[in-house]
Amino acid sequence: DIVMTQSPLSLPVTPGEPASISCRSSQSLLHSNGYNYLNWYLQKPGQPPQLLIYFGSNRASGVPGRFSGSGSGTDFTLKISRVEADDVGVYYCMQVLHTLYTFGQGTKLEI
Amino acid sequence: EGHEVESGGGLVRPGGSLRLSCATSGFNFGAFNMNWIRQAPGMGLEWVSYISGGGTTIYYADSVRGRFTVSRDNVKNSLYLQMNSLRAEDTAMYYCARESPPGVTTFWGQGTLVTVSS
């Protein structure tokens, strides 16, 4: 199975400051079509996960522009340009290239 | 946009069985691949199973293969997860999630809680 490793696992931040989360895959997530099959989710307390970024760098509908995704192959990054109080929760990366989908361990963002 | 609503969770004893359902509405159900994803209390997300829109392609996580069976009824617009030989480690919130586009689990239900305990 593909192992997804996130860092850090806990991320204390100050409102207005930037934040960055890393996600590394044990195998390349680059498809022959040029897309990286890596998605990012935010799970707020008591809610199901919500999609933030798909295929590495595409913002999902309704996601604020302060969220961005980058990377290719095995190394990916989620960045928040200026953290807001509403951004607290646990962030997960998920690979969907290899048929047994796998998630990272999660990164808890705290203010 | 559509909706997904899970049901069928509850308390079951180790070794028992349970059938989860995911009722959908507001979209052409048969055109979308679906997944079951679970989350143990206080833990991270774990993908459980995938079924293609036509039901012909199915995958399972190693942790449930041979015990769980995913199926769908494209007339009733519903997804199912038959869970047999349940273990304490199967205790979790179970979410159904729709892929749109393929490979992107964009839409999630609110989940149904399964507790395996004697």
CSV table of C-alpha atoms in Angstrom, one decimal:
chain,number,residue,atom,x,y,z
A,1,ASP,CA,0.0,0.0,0.0
A,2,ILE,CA,1.0,3.6,-0.5
A,3,VAL,CA,2.1,5.3,2.7
A,4,MET,CA,1.3,8.9,3.1
A,5,THR,CA,3.4,10.9,5.7
A,6,GLN,CA,2.3,14.3,6.8
A,7,SER,CA,4.3,16.9,8.8
A,8,PRO,CA,4.0,18.5,11.2
A,9,LEU,CA,1.2,16.6,13.0
A,10,SER,CA,0.4,19.6,15.1
A,11,LEU,CA,0.6,23.2,13.9
A,12,PRO,CA,0.1,26.1,16.2
A,13,VAL,CA,-0.5,29.3,14.3
A,14,THR,CA,-1.3,33.0,14.8
A,15,PRO,CA,-4.2,34.5,12.9
A,16,GLY,CA,-2.9,36.5,9.9
A,17,GLU,CA,0.3,34.5,9.7
A,18,PRO,CA,1.0,31.9,6.9
A,19,ALA,CA,0.9,28.1,7.5
A,20,SER,CA,2.3,25.2,5.5
A,21,ILE,CA,1.7,21.4,5.7
A,22,SER,CA,3.8,18.8,4.0
A,23,CYS,CA,2.6,15.5,2.6
A,24,ARG,CA,5.0,12.8,1.2
A,25,SER,CA,4.0,9.7,-0.6
A,26,SER,CA,6.0,6.4,-0.7
A,27,GLN,CA,5.3,6.2,-4.5
A,28,SER,CA,4.8,8.8,-7.2
A,29,LEU,CA,1.3,10.1,-7.6
A,30,LEU,CA,1.9,11.5,-11.0
A,31,HIS,CA,-0.5,10.0,-13.6
A,32,SER,CA,0.4,9.7,-17.2
A,33,ASN,CA,-2.2,12.4,-17.9
A,34,GLY,CA,0.0,14.9,-16.1
A,35,TYR,CA,-2.2,15.2,-13.0
A,36,ASN,CA,-1.0,14.4,-9.5
A,37,TYR,CA,-3.7,12.3,-7.8
A,38,LEU,CA,-3.4,13.9,-4.4
A,39,ASN,CA,-6.2,15.6,-2.6
A,40,TRP,CA,-6.4,17.8,0.5
A,41,TYR,CA,-9.2,17.9,3.1
A,42,LEU,CA,-10.1,19.8,6.2
A,43,GLN,CA,-12.1,18.2,8.9
A,44,LYS,CA,-13.6,20.7,11.3
A,45,PRO,CA,-14.8,19.4,14.7
A,46,GLY,CA,-17.9,17.3,14.5
A,47,GLN,CA,-18.1,17.5,10.7
A,48,PRO,CA,-17.2,15.2,7.8
A,49,PRO,CA,-14.1,16.2,5.9
A,50,GLN,CA,-14.5,18.9,3.2
A,51,LEU,CA,-12.5,18.9,0.0
A,52,LEU,CA,-10.0,21.8,-0.3
A,53,ILE,CA,-7.6,20.9,-3.1
A,54,TYR,CA,-7.8,18.2,-5.7
A,55,PHE,CA,-5.2,16.8,-8.1
A,56,GLY,CA,-2.5,18.5,-6.2
A,57,SER,CA,-3.2,22.2,-7.0
A,58,ASN,CA,-6.9,22.8,-7.9
A,59,ARG,CA,-9.0,24.6,-5.4
A,60,ALA,CA,-12.4,23.0,-4.9
A,61,SER,CA,-15.5,25.1,-5.4
A,62,GLY,CA,-16.1,27.6,-2.7
A,63,VAL,CA,-12.6,27.3,-1.1
A,64,PRO,CA,-11.1,30.6,-0.3
A,65,GLY,CA,-8.1,31.8,-2.3
A,66,ARG,CA,-5.8,31.8,0.7
A,67,PHE,CA,-5.6,28.0,0.3
A,68,SER,CA,-3.2,26.7,-2.3
A,69,GLY,CA,-1.7,23.3,-3.1
A,70,SER,CA,1.6,22.5,-4.9
A,71,GLY,CA,4.1,19.7,-5.5
A,72,SER,CA,4.5,16.8,-7.8
A,73,GLY,CA,5.5,13.1,-7.7
A,74,THR,CA,6.0,12.3,-4.1
A,75,ASP,CA,6.2,15.7,-2.3
A,76,PHE,CA,3.2,18.0,-1.8
A,77,THR,CA,2.5,21.1,0.2
A,78,LEU,CA,-0.7,22.8,1.4
A,79,LYS,CA,-0.3,26.5,2.1
A,80,ILE,CA,-2.6,29.0,3.8
A,81,SER,CA,-1.4,32.5,3.0
A,82,ARG,CA,-3.0,34.1,6.1
A,83,VAL,CA,-4.7,31.9,8.7
A,84,GLU,CA,-8.1,32.8,10.0
A,85,ALA,CA,-9.8,31.5,13.1
A,86,ASP,CA,-12.2,29.4,10.9
A,87,ASP,CA,-9.3,27.4,9.5
A,88,VAL,CA,-8.9,25.3,12.7
A,89,GLY,CA,-9.3,21.6,12.4
A,90,VAL,CA,-7.4,18.6,11.0
A,91,TYR,CA,-6.0,18.6,7.5
A,92,TYR,CA,-5.5,15.4,5.6
A,93,CYS,CA,-3.9,14.5,2.3
A,94,MET,CA,-5.2,11.5,0.4
A,95,GLN,CA,-3.7,9.7,-2.6
A,96,VAL,CA,-6.1,8.3,-5.2
A,97,LEU,CA,-3.7,7.1,-7.9
A,98,HIS,CA,-3.2,3.7,-6.6
A,99,THR,CA,-6.4,1.6,-6.2
A,100,LEU,CA,-6.2,1.2,-2.4
A,101,TYR,CA,-6.7,4.8,-1.5
A,102,THR,CA,-4.7,6.0,1.6
A,103,PHE,CA,-4.7,9.1,3.8
A,104,GLY,CA,-2.0,10.9,5.7
A,105,GLN,CA,-2.2,10.8,9.5
A,106,GLY,CA,-3.6,14.3,9.7
A,107,THR,CA,-2.3,17.7,10.8
A,108,LYS,CA,-4.1,19.5,13.6
A,109,LEU,CA,-4.0,23.2,13.1
A,110,GLU,CA,-4.6,25.2,16.3
A,111,ILE,CA,-4.8,28.9,17.0
B,1,GLU,CA,-25.4,19.2,-5.9
B,2,GLY,CA,-27.1,16.2,-4.3
B,3,HIS,CA,-27.1,14.6,-0.9
B,4,GLU,CA,-25.8,11.4,0.7
B,5,VAL,CA,-27.4,10.1,4.0
B,6,GLU,CA,-26.0,7.1,5.8
B,7,SER,CA,-27.9,4.8,8.1
B,8,GLY,CA,-27.8,1.4,9.7
B,9,GLY,CA,-25.1,2.0,12.3
B,10,GLY,CA,-25.5,0.9,15.9
B,11,LEU,CA,-24.1,-1.3,18.6
B,12,VAL,CA,-23.2,-4.9,17.7
B,13,ARG,CA,-21.3,-7.6,19.4
B,14,PRO,CA,-17.9,-8.9,18.2
B,15,GLY,CA,-18.5,-11.5,15.5
B,16,GLY,CA,-21.8,-9.9,14.6
B,17,SER,CA,-23.0,-8.4,11.3
B,18,LEU,CA,-24.4,-5.0,10.3
B,19,ARG,CA,-25.6,-3.5,7.0
B,20,LEU,CA,-25.0,0.1,6.3
B,21,SER,CA,-26.9,2.1,3.7
B,22,CYS,CA,-26.2,5.4,1.9
B,23,ALA,CA,-29.3,6.9,0.4
B,24,THR,CA,-28.6,9.5,-2.3
B,25,SER,CA,-30.7,12.1,-4.1
B,26,GLY,CA,-30.4,15.0,-6.4
B,27,PHE,CA,-27.9,13.5,-8.9
B,28,ASN,CA,-27.6,10.7,-11.4
B,29,PHE,CA,-26.3,8.1,-8.9
B,30,GLY,CA,-25.3,5.5,-11.4
B,31,ALA,CA,-22.9,7.9,-13.1
B,32,PHE,CA,-20.7,8.2,-10.0
B,33,ASN,CA,-18.1,6.1,-8.3
B,34,MET,CA,-18.7,5.8,-4.6
B,35,ASN,CA,-16.5,5.0,-1.5
B,36,TRP,CA,-16.9,4.1,2.1
B,37,ILE,CA,-14.4,5.8,4.5
B,38,ARG,CA,-14.3,5.4,8.2
B,39,GLN,CA,-12.9,7.2,11.2
B,40,ALA,CA,-12.3,5.5,14.6
B,41,PRO,CA,-13.0,7.7,17.6
B,42,GLY,CA,-10.3,10.3,18.0
B,43,MET,CA,-8.4,8.9,15.0
B,44,GLY,CA,-7.7,9.7,11.4
B,45,LEU,CA,-9.5,8.8,8.2
B,46,GLU,CA,-9.3,5.3,6.8
B,47,TRP,CA,-10.5,4.4,3.3
B,48,VAL,CA,-12.6,1.2,3.4
B,49,SER,CA,-14.0,0.4,-0.1
B,50,TYR,CA,-14.6,1.7,-3.6
B,51,ILE,CA,-17.3,0.7,-6.1
B,52,SER,CA,-17.5,2.1,-9.7
B,53,GLY,CA,-20.7,3.6,-11.0
B,54,GLY,CA,-21.8,0.5,-12.8
B,55,GLY,CA,-20.8,-1.7,-9.9
B,56,THR,CA,-18.3,-3.7,-11.9
B,57,THR,CA,-15.1,-2.6,-10.3
B,58,ILE,CA,-14.7,-3.0,-6.5
B,59,TYR,CA,-11.8,-2.6,-4.1
B,60,TYR,CA,-11.3,-3.1,-0.4
B,61,ALA,CA,-8.8,-2.1,2.2
B,62,ASP,CA,-6.7,-5.0,3.5
B,63,SER,CA,-8.3,-4.6,6.9
B,64,VAL,CA,-11.8,-5.5,5.7
B,65,ARG,CA,-11.3,-7.7,2.7
B,66,GLY,CA,-13.1,-11.0,3.1
B,67,ARG,CA,-15.4,-9.6,5.8
B,68,PHE,CA,-17.1,-6.5,4.2
B,69,THR,CA,-19.0,-6.4,0.9
B,70,VAL,CA,-19.9,-3.2,-0.9
B,71,SER,CA,-22.8,-3.1,-3.3
B,72,ARG,CA,-25.1,-0.6,-4.9
B,73,ASP,CA,-28.6,-0.4,-6.4
B,74,ASN,CA,-28.7,2.2,-9.1
B,75,VAL,CA,-32.5,2.0,-9.3
B,76,LYS,CA,-32.9,2.8,-5.6
B,77,ASN,CA,-30.0,5.3,-5.8
B,78,SER,CA,-28.4,3.6,-2.8
B,79,LEU,CA,-25.0,2.3,-1.7
B,80,TYR,CA,-24.5,-0.5,0.8
B,81,LEU,CA,-21.9,-2.0,3.0
B,82,GLN,CA,-22.5,-5.4,4.4
B,83,MET,CA,-20.2,-5.9,7.4
B,84,ASN,CA,-19.6,-9.4,8.8
B,85,SER,CA,-17.4,-10.9,11.5
B,86,LEU,CA,-17.1,-7.5,13.1
B,87,ARG,CA,-14.3,-6.7,15.5
B,88,ALA,CA,-13.7,-4.0,18.1
B,89,GLU,CA,-11.3,-2.3,15.7
B,90,ASP,CA,-14.2,-1.8,13.3
B,91,THR,CA,-15.7,0.7,15.7
B,92,ALA,CA,-15.9,4.0,13.8
B,93,MET,CA,-18.0,6.6,12.1
B,94,TYR,CA,-18.6,5.4,8.5
B,95,TYR,CA,-19.0,7.9,5.7
B,96,CYS,CA,-20.1,7.4,2.2
B,97,ALA,CA,-18.4,9.7,-0.3
B,98,ARG,CA,-19.1,10.4,-3.9
B,99,GLU,CA,-16.3,10.9,-6.5
B,100,SER,CA,-16.7,14.0,-8.7
B,101,PRO,CA,-14.6,14.0,-10.9
B,102,PRO,CA,-13.3,10.4,-10.7
B,103,GLY,CA,-10.7,10.1,-8.0
B,104,VAL,CA,-11.9,13.1,-6.0
B,105,THR,CA,-14.2,12.3,-3.1
B,106,THR,CA,-15.9,15.7,-3.2
B,107,PHE,CA,-19.3,15.0,-1.5
B,108,TRP,CA,-19.6,13.3,1.9
B,109,GLY,CA,-22.5,12.3,4.0
B,110,GLN,CA,-22.7,13.0,7.8
B,111,GLY,CA,-21.8,9.5,8.7
B,112,THR,CA,-23.3,6.6,10.7
B,113,LEU,CA,-21.6,5.3,13.9
B,114,VAL,CA,-20.8,1.7,14.3
B,115,THR,CA,-19.8,0.4,17.7
B,116,VAL,CA,-18.5,-3.1,18.2
B,117,SER,CA,-18.5,-4.1,21.8
B,118,SER,CA,-19.6,-6.9,24.1
